[in-house]
mmCIF file of C-alpha atoms in Angstrom:
data_model
loop_
_atom_site.group_PDB
_atom_site.id
_atom_site.type_symbol
_atom_site.label_atom_id
_atom_site.label_comp_id
_atom_site.label_asym_id
_atom_site.label_seq_id
_atom_site.Cartn_x
_atom_site.Cartn_y
_atom_site.Cartn_z
ATOM 1 C CA MET P 6 -115.237 -2.605 -120.945
ATOM 2 C CA GLY P 7 -116.422 0.861 -120.002
ATOM 3 C CA LEU P 8 -117.428 1.796 -123.470
ATOM 4 C CA PRO P 9 -121.101 3.001 -124.387
ATOM 5 C CA ASN P 10 -123.107 -0.183 -125.337
ATOM 6 C CA SER P 11 -120.157 -2.469 -124.643
ATOM 7 C CA GLU P 12 -122.396 -5.438 -123.952
ATOM 8 C CA GLN P 13 -124.340 -4.992 -127.109
ATOM 9 C CA GLU P 14 -121.086 -4.435 -129.073
ATOM 10 C CA LEU P 15 -119.655 -7.718 -127.602
ATOM 11 C CA ILE P 16 -122.910 -9.634 -128.748
ATOM 12 C CA LYS P 17 -122.421 -8.112 -132.275
ATOM 13 C CA ALA P 18 -118.916 -9.228 -132.369
ATOM 14 C CA GLN P 19 -119.778 -12.793 -131.153
ATOM 15 C CA LEU P 20 -122.568 -12.991 -133.726
ATOM 16 C CA THR P 21 -120.282 -11.640 -136.495
ATOM 17 C CA LEU P 22 -117.660 -14.229 -135.653
ATOM 18 C CA GLN P 23 -120.248 -16.982 -136.005
ATOM 19 C CA ILE P 24 -121.327 -15.535 -139.311
ATOM 20 C CA TYR P 25 -117.661 -15.269 -140.423
ATOM 21 C CA SER P 26 -116.978 -18.894 -139.475
ATOM 22 C CA LEU P 27 -119.872 -20.029 -141.734
ATOM 23 C CA LEU P 28 -118.907 -17.948 -144.578
ATOM 24 C CA LYS P 29 -115.070 -18.220 -144.871
ATOM 25 C CA ASP P 30 -115.071 -21.759 -146.156
ATOM 26 C CA SER P 31 -118.276 -21.752 -147.936
ATOM 27 C CA GLY P 32 -116.767 -21.613 -151.455
ATOM 28 C CA LYS P 33 -119.347 -19.089 -152.495
ATOM 29 C CA THR P 34 -118.412 -15.647 -153.926
ATOM 30 C CA GLN P 35 -119.323 -12.476 -151.946
ATOM 31 C CA ALA P 36 -122.078 -11.647 -154.618
ATOM 32 C CA GLU P 37 -123.521 -15.130 -153.989
ATOM 33 C CA ILE P 38 -123.314 -14.644 -150.206
ATOM 34 C CA GLY P 39 -124.906 -11.172 -150.669
ATOM 35 C CA LYS P 40 -127.800 -12.608 -152.375
ATOM 36 C CA ILE P 41 -128.492 -15.182 -149.723
ATOM 37 C CA LEU P 42 -128.230 -12.531 -147.030
ATOM 38 C CA GLY P 43 -130.053 -9.945 -148.946
ATOM 39 C CA VAL P 44 -127.215 -7.330 -148.788
ATOM 40 C CA GLN P 45 -124.760 -5.749 -151.166
ATOM 41 C CA GLN P 46 -121.269 -7.097 -151.778
ATOM 42 C CA PRO P 47 -119.443 -4.455 -149.702
ATOM 43 C CA GLN P 48 -121.461 -5.443 -146.637
ATOM 44 C CA VAL P 49 -120.451 -9.044 -147.199
ATOM 45 C CA SER P 50 -116.926 -7.874 -147.363
ATOM 46 C CA LEU P 51 -117.266 -6.364 -143.815
ATOM 47 C CA LEU P 52 -118.621 -9.619 -142.474
ATOM 48 C CA LEU P 53 -115.732 -11.633 -144.027
ATOM 49 C CA ARG P 54 -113.326 -9.237 -142.238
ATOM 50 C CA ASN P 55 -115.316 -10.016 -139.013
ATOM 51 C CA ARG P 56 -116.675 -6.539 -138.833
ATOM 52 C CA SER P 57 -120.223 -5.957 -137.739
ATOM 53 C CA GLY P 58 -120.480 -2.504 -139.284
ATOM 54 C CA ASN P 59 -123.773 -0.739 -138.773
ATOM 55 C CA PHE P 60 -125.768 -4.183 -138.433
ATOM 56 C CA SER P 61 -128.057 -4.448 -135.538
ATOM 57 C CA VAL P 62 -128.089 -7.566 -133.254
ATOM 58 C CA GLY P 63 -131.343 -8.390 -134.907
ATOM 59 C CA ARG P 64 -130.028 -8.244 -138.523
ATOM 60 C CA LEU P 65 -127.091 -10.384 -137.564
ATOM 61 C CA MET P 66 -129.416 -12.994 -136.209
ATOM 62 C CA GLU P 67 -131.418 -12.805 -139.437
ATOM 63 C CA PHE P 68 -128.133 -13.419 -141.391
ATOM 64 C CA LEU P 69 -127.568 -16.652 -139.359
ATOM 65 C CA THR P 70 -131.088 -17.915 -140.047
ATOM 66 C CA ALA P 71 -130.405 -17.144 -143.701
ATOM 67 C CA LEU P 72 -127.310 -19.371 -143.452
ATOM 68 C CA ARG P 73 -129.480 -22.103 -142.185
ATOM 69 C CA GLN P 74 -128.694 -21.683 -138.512
ATOM 70 C CA ASP P 75 -131.164 -21.945 -135.734
ATOM 71 C CA VAL P 76 -130.964 -18.816 -133.332
ATOM 72 C CA GLU P 77 -132.457 -19.391 -129.825
ATOM 73 C CA ILE P 78 -133.092 -16.655 -127.380
ATOM 74 C CA ILE P 79 -133.340 -17.803 -123.737
ATOM 75 C CA VAL P 80 -134.586 -15.529 -121.025
ATOM 76 C CA ARG P 81 -134.060 -16.595 -117.386
ATOM 77 C CA PRO P 82 -133.909 -14.905 -114.018
ATOM 78 C CA THR P 83 -130.435 -14.039 -112.724
ATOM 79 C CA ARG P 84 -129.099 -13.978 -109.160
ATOM 80 C CA LYS P 85 -127.002 -10.826 -110.035
ATOM 81 C CA GLU P 86 -127.999 -7.167 -109.784
ATOM 82 C CA HIS P 87 -128.206 -6.971 -113.676
ATOM 83 C CA GLY P 88 -128.840 -9.533 -116.184
ATOM 84 C CA ALA P 89 -126.242 -10.424 -118.948
ATOM 85 C CA LEU P 90 -126.144 -11.048 -122.644
ATOM 86 C CA SER P 91 -124.339 -13.925 -124.112
ATOM 87 C CA VAL P 92 -123.781 -15.997 -127.381
ATOM 88 C CA VAL P 93 -123.359 -19.697 -127.048
ATOM 89 C CA SER P 94 -122.766 -21.683 -130.109
ATOM 90 C CA ALA P 95 -123.422 -25.480 -130.357
#
């Protein structure tokens, strides 16, 4: 994409989409979700608008585990000049 940290921003967007998908039909209020995630309601609002805000990739993964999801990190050799990051949902 040509932007600074574009690969990391793409990962954050993909993780945020996973969180959004889990939250949108949960039937819980933003305050209830905030308690589960350990954040304030305005931060939940960001997630429900599919915005990663200032959350790090690590923090977004913590949110997923708080939402009863397993997060798996796999490291393997690449045949390309540089490795790549990706999010795959099951």
